[in-house]
Amino acid sequence: MDIDLLPAATTLLLIATVVSLASSIYAFRQHNYPVAIWCGWLMLAISIYCAGYAGELSSTTLQQADNWIRLQFMGAAYIPCFVILMTLCYRLQSQPPLVIPALLLTVSSLILVLVMGNASHHLVYRLESIHKVHQLTLSQFSIGPGYYLHLVYLNLSWVLTLSLLLQFYRTIPAYRKPIAFIAVGTTAPWLGYLVNIANYSSLQLDFAPLCFLITSFCYWIGLFKYRFANLSPIARDHIFEALNKPLLVLNEQLQIVDFNRKASDYFGCTAQRLLGKDVSQLAALPNGLHHLRHSQNEMELLEFTHNQQAWELAIYPLRQQQQRIQGFILVFQEVTERVQLIETLRTHAERDTLTNLFNRRLLMGRLPALLAEASEQTPLSLILFDVDHFKAINDAQGHLAGDQALINIGRLVQHTLPTTALAARYGGDEFLIVLPRCTAAEATQLANMLNEQCQARLGFSLSLGITQSTGQETTEQLIQRADTALYQAKSQGRARALTCSQVMTPCGAG
Ligand SMILES: Nc1nc2c(ncn2[C@@H]2O[C@H](COP(=O)(O)OP(=O)(O)OP(=O)(O)O)[C@@H](O)[C@H]2O)c(=O)[nH]1
């Protein structure tokens, strides 16, 4: 009994054609996902191949069958090329170097050219006859070197694709499920092809086109359902735009190749003006950006001011797989508040809040280093002074008036002393002044001037103890000497400056 298999076979092949075509359109629509482009072309090639085979099975003449075979090759010639490119792109997570698609597309196009001119040279196949089996038209042909070239290319592409997938499968466990689907999708038509060449099918049907149904399904799951790679470019685009900081992407020549909305706001430029522009020609950037080209650092931070705001620029070099730098990402962050906060904290840590002179901790921290530089040739002197009868000011005029008196002393000290002097509130109504490159005699002059100004302007006197470093003593010993001189100045009736050498008790004892 002759069973009519034609409707079933053509229906299945047309389903495979439509499914592949739909998958191709779907893939092309995911154009921001590099793999999807190659997947789209592959599905289109499969769709053409399936349509061609459906046509061949329903042909009625030798010429018709030949035409449909040529259509099949229009798809089949490119299937190996697109399979490799899709897998490579999936493996690299970016487009492969241009030379690879160029080479593969050349081989595929060569096969297609051979097929198109086959009628004259028969280098690919020679169609001998057609015969009907269960109403299906099956072609009898002998094959030539062009056909073998296509077979070798096809088999090599499958081997290469599977080895790439296997390597990927081993290295990134998270990708295992999608890779398994892609591997099954790639192997299915190959198995169909093996069935053909082993002649297992009594029907002599080519099962490969039908197996492409499985391929479409598996690729769709592997590439799109798991969303391992196609979601991340979309997410990255969103983050890029949603980032509340200006961001630039530069190529190796430091030209702007991409930027977000915040960046065009920052530079006050339209997209046309920013794209392709050399970043070193832009204002509102820190100096020295042209050095980037030679930068090997992982990440660099630069601080600068723009429009009276403090900015921090983070520069990230872009490398593909640990190779040489191919570009940079520049992320700008406005840090005015942070800089002001740090400034405030530094002031609080270093300054006395009442007088705005340095505090004791700061001066005691700096003194050892200054002392280490002191010698007979580069003298260093110290003035330790105390307000006379300060308690009386507090008691008579109140604590606030006492505070104001301390503030006024602070101002007077700042105006009277040279800029090289370091003045600190030592505690209560006591002040310490360090005078680098200053002898005890010069310090005494300054101390007397300070005392006179204080009496004249503020209406109270000071007692001051002065000492000069020998370059041998410790900080504590030096302060102790100044304190002894101050104590003596108090004892001798206040309102005076005494140097260590003028006091009765030996000063060096401390
Ligand atoms: N208003 C005010 N008073 C302070 C401050 N710190 C310390 N004092 C007061 O300063 C006074 C220091 O007094 P003393 O140094 O003991 O004595 P004096 O009255 O200055 O007398 P002599 O130093 O002996 O001349 C104390 O009454 C403290 O309470 C401050 O920050 N503000």
Coordinates of C-alpha atoms and ligand atoms in Angstrom, one line a residue:
M1 CA 0.0 0.0 0.0
D2 CA 1.4 3.4 -1.0
I3 CA 1.1 5.8 1.9
D4 CA 1.0 9.5 1.0
L5 CA 3.7 11.0 3.2
L6 CA 3.9 14.3 1.3
P7 CA 1.4 16.3 3.3
A8 CA 2.9 15.2 6.7
A9 CA 6.5 15.9 5.6
T10 CA 5.8 19.2 3.9
T11 CA 3.7 20.4 6.9
L12 CA 6.4 19.5 9.3
L13 CA 9.0 21.3 7.1
L14 CA 6.8 24.3 6.8
I15 CA 6.4 24.4 10.6
A16 CA 10.2 24.2 10.9
T17 CA 10.4 27.0 8.3
V18 CA 8.0 29.3 10.1
V19 CA 9.3 28.5 13.6
S20 CA 12.9 29.3 12.4
L21 CA 11.7 32.5 10.7
A22 CA 9.8 33.6 13.8
S23 CA 12.9 32.8 16.0
S24 CA 15.1 34.8 13.5
I25 CA 12.8 37.8 13.8
Y26 CA 12.7 37.5 17.6
A27 CA 16.5 37.3 17.7
F28 CA 17.0 40.3 15.4
R29 CA 14.7 42.3 17.7
Q30 CA 17.1 41.7 20.6
H31 CA 19.7 43.8 18.7
N32 CA 21.5 45.1 21.8
Y33 CA 22.5 41.5 22.5
P34 CA 25.5 40.7 20.2
V35 CA 24.8 36.9 20.2
A36 CA 21.2 37.5 19.1
I37 CA 22.3 39.0 15.7
W38 CA 24.2 35.9 14.7
C39 CA 21.4 33.7 16.1
G40 CA 19.0 35.7 13.9
W41 CA 21.1 35.1 10.8
L42 CA 21.4 31.4 11.7
M43 CA 17.7 31.0 12.1
L44 CA 17.1 32.7 8.8
A45 CA 19.5 30.4 7.1
I46 CA 17.8 27.4 8.7
S47 CA 14.4 28.7 7.6
I48 CA 15.5 29.0 4.0
Y49 CA 17.0 25.5 4.1
C50 CA 13.8 24.0 5.5
A51 CA 11.7 25.8 2.9
G52 CA 14.0 24.6 0.1
Y53 CA 13.7 21.0 1.2
A54 CA 9.9 21.2 1.5
G55 CA 9.9 22.5 -2.1
E56 CA 12.3 19.7 -3.2
L57 CA 10.1 17.0 -1.7
S58 CA 7.0 18.3 -3.6
S59 CA 8.8 18.9 -6.9
T60 CA 7.3 17.3 -10.1
T61 CA 10.2 17.9 -12.5
L62 CA 14.0 17.5 -12.4
Q63 CA 14.4 21.3 -13.1
Q64 CA 12.0 22.2 -10.2
A65 CA 13.9 19.9 -7.8
D66 CA 17.2 21.5 -8.9
N67 CA 15.8 25.0 -8.3
W68 CA 14.7 24.0 -4.8
I69 CA 18.1 22.4 -4.0
R70 CA 19.8 25.7 -4.9
L71 CA 17.4 27.5 -2.6
Q72 CA 18.4 25.0 0.2
F73 CA 22.0 25.8 -0.4
M74 CA 21.3 29.5 0.0
G75 CA 20.6 28.7 3.6
A76 CA 22.8 25.6 4.1
A77 CA 26.0 27.3 2.9
Y78 CA 25.8 29.8 5.7
I79 CA 24.6 27.6 8.6
P80 CA 28.2 26.5 9.6
C81 CA 29.4 30.1 9.5
F82 CA 26.6 31.5 11.7
V83 CA 26.7 28.5 14.2
I84 CA 30.4 29.2 14.8
L85 CA 29.9 33.0 15.1
M86 CA 27.0 32.7 17.4
T87 CA 28.8 30.3 19.7
L88 CA 32.0 32.4 19.7
C89 CA 30.1 35.5 20.5
Y90 CA 28.3 33.7 23.3
R91 CA 31.6 32.5 24.6
L92 CA 33.4 35.8 24.4
Q93 CA 30.3 37.8 25.5
S94 CA 31.1 40.3 22.7
Q95 CA 31.7 40.4 19.0
P96 CA 34.6 38.2 17.8
P97 CA 37.5 40.0 16.0
L98 CA 36.3 41.1 12.5
V99 CA 38.7 38.8 10.7
I100 CA 36.8 35.7 11.9
P101 CA 33.4 36.7 10.5
A102 CA 35.1 37.9 7.3
L103 CA 36.9 34.5 6.8
L104 CA 33.8 32.4 7.6
L105 CA 31.5 34.5 5.4
T106 CA 34.0 34.2 2.5
V107 CA 34.0 30.3 2.8
S108 CA 30.2 30.2 2.9
S109 CA 29.9 32.7 0.0
L110 CA 32.3 30.6 -2.1
I111 CA 30.2 27.5 -1.6
L112 CA 27.1 29.5 -2.6
V113 CA 28.8 30.8 -5.7
L114 CA 29.7 27.2 -6.6
V115 CA 26.1 26.1 -6.2
M116 CA 24.7 28.9 -8.2
G117 CA 27.0 28.1 -11.1
N118 CA 26.6 24.3 -10.6
A119 CA 24.5 23.9 -13.8
S120 CA 27.5 24.7 -15.9
H121 CA 30.4 23.0 -14.0
H122 CA 28.6 20.4 -11.7
L123 CA 31.4 20.8 -9.2
V124 CA 28.9 20.5 -6.3
Y125 CA 26.5 17.9 -7.5
R126 CA 25.0 16.4 -10.6
L127 CA 21.2 15.7 -10.4
E128 CA 20.7 12.4 -12.1
S129 CA 17.0 11.7 -11.6
I130 CA 14.0 12.1 -9.3
H131 CA 11.7 9.3 -8.1
K132 CA 8.6 9.2 -5.9
V133 CA 8.5 7.3 -2.6
H134 CA 5.3 7.5 -0.7
Q135 CA 4.5 10.5 -2.9
L136 CA 7.7 12.3 -1.8
T137 CA 10.0 13.4 -4.5
L138 CA 13.5 12.1 -3.8
S139 CA 16.5 13.2 -5.8
Q140 CA 19.3 11.0 -7.0
F141 CA 22.5 12.9 -7.5
S142 CA 26.2 12.3 -7.6
I143 CA 28.4 14.6 -5.6
G144 CA 31.4 16.6 -6.5
P145 CA 34.3 18.4 -4.7
G146 CA 32.2 21.5 -3.9
Y147 CA 29.8 19.2 -2.0
Y148 CA 32.6 17.7 0.0
L149 CA 33.9 21.2 0.8
H150 CA 30.5 22.0 2.3
L151 CA 30.4 18.7 4.2
V152 CA 33.9 19.2 5.7
Y153 CA 32.9 22.8 6.6
L154 CA 29.7 21.7 8.2
N155 CA 31.3 19.0 10.3
L156 CA 34.2 21.2 11.3
S157 CA 31.8 23.9 12.5
W158 CA 29.9 21.4 14.6
V159 CA 33.1 20.0 16.2
L160 CA 34.3 23.6 16.8
T161 CA 31.0 24.7 18.2
L162 CA 30.7 21.8 20.6
S163 CA 34.3 22.2 21.8
L164 CA 33.7 25.9 22.5
L165 CA 30.5 25.0 24.4
L166 CA 32.3 22.3 26.4
Q167 CA 35.0 24.7 27.3
F168 CA 32.5 27.3 28.4
Y169 CA 30.5 24.6 30.3
R170 CA 33.6 23.7 32.3
T171 CA 34.6 27.3 33.2
I172 CA 31.3 29.0 34.2
P173 CA 29.0 26.6 36.1
A174 CA 26.2 29.2 36.1
Y175 CA 25.9 28.9 32.3
R176 CA 25.6 25.1 32.3
K177 CA 21.9 24.8 31.7
P178 CA 21.7 27.3 28.8
I179 CA 24.9 25.8 27.3
A180 CA 23.4 22.3 27.5
F181 CA 20.3 23.5 25.5
I182 CA 22.5 25.1 22.9
A183 CA 24.6 22.0 22.6
V184 CA 21.5 19.8 22.1
G185 CA 20.2 22.3 19.6
T186 CA 23.5 22.1 17.7
T187 CA 23.8 18.3 17.8
A188 CA 20.2 17.5 16.8
P189 CA 20.6 18.3 13.0
W190 CA 24.0 16.7 13.1
L191 CA 22.4 13.4 14.3
G192 CA 19.8 13.8 11.5
Y193 CA 22.6 14.2 9.1
L194 CA 24.4 11.1 10.5
V195 CA 21.2 9.1 10.0
N196 CA 21.2 10.2 6.3
I197 CA 24.8 9.3 5.6
A198 CA 24.6 6.0 7.4
N199 CA 21.5 5.3 5.3
Y200 CA 19.5 4.1 8.3
S201 CA 16.4 5.5 6.9
S202 CA 14.8 3.2 4.3
L203 CA 13.0 6.3 3.1
Q204 CA 16.3 8.1 2.1
L205 CA 14.8 11.2 3.6
D206 CA 17.1 14.0 4.9
F207 CA 16.1 14.4 8.6
A208 CA 18.4 17.3 9.3
P209 CA 15.8 20.0 8.3
L210 CA 13.2 18.4 10.6
C211 CA 15.8 18.3 13.4
F212 CA 16.2 22.0 13.0
L213 CA 12.8 22.3 14.8
I214 CA 14.6 21.0 17.9
T215 CA 17.4 23.4 17.2
S216 CA 15.1 26.4 17.1
F217 CA 13.5 25.4 20.3
C218 CA 16.7 24.6 22.2
Y219 CA 18.5 27.8 21.0
W220 CA 15.5 29.9 22.0
I221 CA 15.6 28.4 25.6
G222 CA 19.4 28.5 25.8
L223 CA 19.9 32.1 24.5
F224 CA 16.8 33.9 25.6
K225 CA 14.8 32.1 28.3
Y226 CA 17.6 31.9 30.8
R227 CA 18.4 35.6 30.0
F228 CA 21.9 35.0 31.2
A229 CA 23.4 37.3 28.6
N230 CA 20.6 39.1 26.8
L231 CA 19.1 40.7 29.9
S232 CA 22.4 42.1 31.2
P233 CA 23.0 44.5 28.2
I234 CA 19.5 45.9 28.7
A235 CA 20.1 46.2 32.5
R236 CA 23.5 47.8 31.8
D237 CA 21.9 50.4 29.4
H238 CA 19.4 51.2 32.2
I239 CA 22.0 51.6 34.8
F240 CA 24.1 53.7 32.5
E241 CA 21.3 56.1 32.0
A242 CA 19.8 55.9 35.5
L243 CA 23.2 56.6 37.1
N244 CA 23.0 60.0 38.8
K245 CA 26.5 60.9 37.8
P246 CA 28.0 62.1 34.5
L247 CA 29.7 59.1 32.8
L248 CA 31.8 59.0 29.6
V249 CA 33.2 56.1 27.7
L250 CA 36.4 56.9 25.8
N251 CA 38.3 54.9 23.2
E252 CA 42.0 54.5 23.1
Q253 CA 42.5 57.8 21.3
L254 CA 40.5 59.5 24.2
Q255 CA 37.6 60.3 22.0
I256 CA 34.1 60.1 23.5
V257 CA 32.3 57.0 22.2
D258 CA 29.4 57.0 24.7
F259 CA 28.0 59.1 27.5
N260 CA 24.9 59.3 29.6
R261 CA 22.3 62.1 30.0
K262 CA 24.0 63.4 33.1
A263 CA 27.2 63.9 31.1
S264 CA 25.6 66.0 28.5
D265 CA 24.0 68.1 31.3
Y266 CA 27.4 68.4 32.9
F267 CA 29.2 69.6 29.7
G268 CA 26.1 71.5 28.5
C269 CA 26.6 69.8 25.1
T270 CA 24.3 68.0 22.7
A271 CA 25.0 64.4 21.7
Q272 CA 26.3 65.6 18.3
R273 CA 28.9 67.8 19.9
L274 CA 30.1 65.3 22.4
L275 CA 30.4 62.1 20.3
G276 CA 33.8 61.6 18.8
K277 CA 35.2 64.7 20.6
D278 CA 38.7 64.4 22.1
V279 CA 38.2 64.6 25.8
S280 CA 41.4 66.7 26.4
Q281 CA 39.7 69.5 24.4
L282 CA 36.8 69.7 26.8
A283 CA 36.7 72.3 29.5
A284 CA 35.4 71.4 32.9
L285 CA 37.8 68.5 33.3
P286 CA 40.9 68.2 35.5
N287 CA 44.3 68.8 33.9
G288 CA 46.5 66.0 32.7
L289 CA 43.9 63.8 31.1
H290 CA 46.1 63.4 28.1
H291 CA 48.4 61.2 30.2
L292 CA 45.6 58.6 30.3
R293 CA 47.0 57.0 27.1
H294 CA 50.1 55.9 29.0
S295 CA 48.3 54.9 32.2
Q296 CA 48.6 51.4 33.3
N297 CA 46.9 51.8 36.6
E298 CA 43.8 49.9 37.5
M299 CA 41.8 52.8 38.6
E300 CA 42.7 56.4 39.2
L301 CA 41.0 59.2 41.2
L302 CA 41.4 62.8 40.4
E303 CA 40.0 65.8 42.3
F304 CA 39.2 69.1 40.7
T305 CA 36.8 72.1 41.0
H306 CA 34.3 73.0 38.4
N307 CA 31.7 75.8 38.8
Q308 CA 32.8 76.3 42.4
Q309 CA 31.9 72.7 43.2
A310 CA 34.4 70.0 44.2
W311 CA 34.4 67.0 41.8
E312 CA 36.0 63.6 41.9
L313 CA 36.8 61.8 38.7
A314 CA 37.2 58.0 38.7
I315 CA 39.0 56.7 35.7
Y316 CA 38.6 53.0 34.9
P317 CA 40.8 51.5 32.1
L318 CA 38.9 49.1 29.9
R319 CA 40.6 45.9 29.0
Q320 CA 39.3 42.9 27.2
Q321 CA 40.5 39.7 28.9
Q322 CA 43.5 41.2 30.6
Q323 CA 44.9 42.6 27.3
R324 CA 46.1 46.1 26.6
I325 CA 43.9 49.1 27.4
Q326 CA 41.2 49.7 24.8
G327 CA 39.5 52.6 26.3
F328 CA 38.4 54.2 29.6
I329 CA 35.3 54.9 31.6
L330 CA 35.2 58.2 33.3
V331 CA 32.7 58.6 36.2
F332 CA 32.2 62.1 37.7
Q333 CA 31.0 62.6 41.3
E334 CA 30.2 65.9 42.9
V335 CA 31.9 65.8 46.3
T336 CA 31.5 69.5 47.5
E337 CA 29.6 68.4 50.7
R338 CA 32.2 65.7 51.5
V339 CA 35.1 68.1 50.9
Q340 CA 33.5 70.7 53.2
L341 CA 32.8 68.1 55.8
I342 CA 36.4 66.9 55.7
E343 CA 37.6 70.5 56.0
T344 CA 35.3 71.1 59.0
L345 CA 36.5 67.9 60.7
R346 CA 40.1 68.8 60.0
T347 CA 39.5 72.3 61.5
H348 CA 37.8 70.7 64.6
A349 CA 40.6 68.3 65.0
E350 CA 43.4 70.9 64.6
R351 CA 42.0 74.2 65.9
D352 CA 40.8 75.5 69.3
T353 CA 37.1 76.4 68.7
L354 CA 37.2 79.5 70.9
T355 CA 40.3 81.3 69.6
N356 CA 40.7 79.5 66.2
L357 CA 44.4 79.1 67.1
F358 CA 45.8 75.5 66.8
N359 CA 44.9 73.3 69.7
R360 CA 47.4 71.7 72.1
R361 CA 47.3 68.3 70.4
L362 CA 48.2 69.7 67.0
L363 CA 51.1 71.6 68.3
M364 CA 52.4 68.8 70.5
G365 CA 52.2 66.6 67.4
R366 CA 54.2 69.0 65.2
L367 CA 56.8 70.0 67.8
P368 CA 59.0 66.9 67.8
A369 CA 59.6 67.3 64.0
L370 CA 60.4 71.0 64.4
L371 CA 62.7 70.3 67.3
A372 CA 64.5 67.7 65.3
E373 CA 65.4 70.4 62.7
A374 CA 66.6 72.8 65.4
S375 CA 70.3 73.4 66.0
E376 CA 72.5 76.3 67.0
Q377 CA 72.5 77.5 63.4
T378 CA 68.8 77.1 63.0
P379 CA 67.5 78.1 66.5
L380 CA 63.9 77.4 67.7
S381 CA 62.3 79.3 70.5
L382 CA 59.2 78.9 72.6
I383 CA 56.9 81.4 74.3
L384 CA 54.5 80.1 77.0
F385 CA 52.3 82.8 78.3
D386 CA 49.3 83.2 80.6
V387 CA 46.8 86.1 81.1
D388 CA 47.3 87.9 84.4
H389 CA 44.5 87.7 86.9
F390 CA 42.2 86.1 84.3
K391 CA 40.0 84.7 87.0
A392 CA 39.2 88.3 88.0
I393 CA 37.9 89.1 84.5
N394 CA 35.6 86.1 84.7
D395 CA 34.5 87.0 88.2
A396 CA 34.0 90.7 87.5
Q397 CA 32.5 90.7 84.0
G398 CA 31.2 87.1 83.6
H399 CA 32.3 84.0 81.8
L400 CA 31.2 85.3 78.4
A401 CA 33.4 88.4 78.8
G402 CA 36.3 86.0 79.8
D403 CA 35.6 84.0 76.5
Q404 CA 35.7 87.2 74.5
A405 CA 39.0 88.2 76.2
L406 CA 40.5 84.8 75.0
I407 CA 39.1 85.3 71.5
N408 CA 40.8 88.8 71.4
I409 CA 44.1 87.3 72.6
G410 CA 43.9 84.8 69.7
R411 CA 43.4 87.6 67.2
L412 CA 46.2 89.6 68.6
V413 CA 48.6 86.7 68.5
Q414 CA 47.7 86.1 64.9
H415 CA 48.3 89.7 63.9
T416 CA 51.4 90.2 65.9
L417 CA 53.4 87.1 65.2
P418 CA 55.3 86.2 62.0
T419 CA 53.6 83.7 59.6
T420 CA 56.3 81.1 60.4
A421 CA 55.1 81.0 64.1
L422 CA 52.8 78.2 65.3
A423 CA 50.4 79.4 68.1
A424 CA 48.2 77.2 70.1
R425 CA 45.9 77.6 73.1
Y426 CA 47.7 75.4 75.6
G427 CA 44.8 75.2 78.0
G428 CA 42.5 77.6 80.0
D429 CA 44.2 81.1 79.7
E430 CA 47.6 79.6 78.7
F431 CA 49.1 79.9 75.2
L432 CA 52.1 78.3 73.6
I433 CA 53.9 79.8 70.6
V434 CA 56.6 78.0 68.6
L435 CA 59.0 80.2 66.7
P436 CA 61.2 78.3 64.2
R437 CA 64.4 80.0 63.1
C438 CA 64.1 82.5 66.0
T439 CA 66.5 83.1 68.9
A440 CA 65.5 83.7 72.5
A441 CA 66.4 87.4 72.1
E442 CA 64.1 87.7 69.0
A443 CA 61.4 85.8 70.9
T444 CA 61.7 88.2 73.9
Q445 CA 61.2 91.1 71.6
L446 CA 58.1 89.5 70.2
A447 CA 56.8 88.6 73.7
N448 CA 57.3 92.2 74.9
M449 CA 55.5 93.5 71.9
L450 CA 52.6 91.1 72.5
N451 CA 52.4 92.2 76.1
E452 CA 52.4 95.9 75.3
Q453 CA 49.7 95.4 72.6
C454 CA 47.6 93.4 75.0
Q455 CA 47.7 96.0 77.7
A456 CA 47.1 98.8 75.2
R457 CA 44.3 97.2 73.3
L458 CA 42.7 94.7 75.6
G459 CA 43.4 96.3 79.0
F460 CA 45.1 93.4 80.7
S461 CA 48.7 92.1 80.9
L462 CA 50.4 88.9 80.2
S463 CA 53.2 86.9 81.9
L464 CA 55.5 85.2 79.4
G465 CA 58.2 82.5 79.7
I466 CA 60.7 82.2 76.9
T467 CA 63.2 79.5 76.0
Q468 CA 65.4 78.5 73.1
S469 CA 66.1 75.0 72.1
T470 CA 69.6 73.6 72.1
G471 CA 68.6 70.9 69.7
Q472 CA 69.3 68.3 72.4
E473 CA 66.2 68.3 74.6
T474 CA 62.8 66.6 74.3
T475 CA 59.5 68.5 73.8
E476 CA 58.6 68.0 77.4
Q477 CA 61.9 69.3 78.7
L478 CA 61.7 72.4 76.5
I479 CA 58.1 73.2 77.6
Q480 CA 59.1 72.6 81.2
R481 CA 61.8 75.3 80.8
A482 CA 59.4 77.8 79.3
D483 CA 57.0 77.0 82.1
T484 CA 59.7 77.7 84.7
A485 CA 60.4 81.0 83.1
L486 CA 56.6 81.8 83.1
Y487 CA 56.3 80.9 86.7
Q488 CA 59.2 83.2 87.5
A489 CA 57.6 86.0 85.5
K490 CA 54.4 85.5 87.6
S491 CA 56.5 85.5 90.8
Q492 CA 58.3 88.6 89.9
G493 CA 55.1 90.6 89.7
R494 CA 53.5 89.5 86.4
A495 CA 53.2 91.7 83.2
R496 CA 56.6 90.7 82.0
A497 CA 58.6 88.4 79.7
L498 CA 61.5 86.3 81.1
T499 CA 63.8 84.1 79.3
C500 CA 65.0 80.9 80.8
S501 CA 68.5 82.3 81.3
Q502 CA 67.1 85.2 83.3
V503 CA 65.5 83.1 86.0
M504 CA 67.0 82.3 89.3
T505 CA 66.2 78.6 89.3
P506 CA 68.2 76.6 86.7
C507 CA 65.9 76.1 83.7
G508 CA 67.6 73.1 82.2
A509 CA 66.6 70.9 85.2
G510 CA 63.4 69.7 83.7
Ligands
LIG1 N1 35.8 82.4 80.4 C1 36.6 81.4 80.4 N2 37.3 81.1 81.5 C2 38.1 80.0 81.5 C3 38.3 79.2 80.4 N3 39.2 78.3 80.7 C4 39.6 78.5 82.0 N4 39.0 79.6 82.5 C5 39.2 80.2 83.8 O1 40.4 80.9 83.8 C6 40.8 81.0 85.1 C7 42.3 80.7 85.2 O2 42.7 81.2 86.5 P1 44.2 81.0 86.9 O3 45.1 80.8 85.8 O4 44.2 79.9 87.9 O5 44.5 82.3 87.6 P2 44.5 83.8 87.1 O6 43.2 84.3 87.6 O7 44.7 83.8 85.6 O8 45.7 84.3 87.9 P3 47.2 84.2 87.5 O9 47.4 83.3 86.4 O10 47.9 83.8 88.7 O11 47.5 85.6 87.1 C8 40.0 80.0 85.9 O12 39.0 80.8 86.7 C9 39.2 79.2 84.9 O13 37.9 78.9 85.3 C10 37.5 79.5 79.3 O14 37.5 78.8 78.3 N5 36.7 80.6 79.3

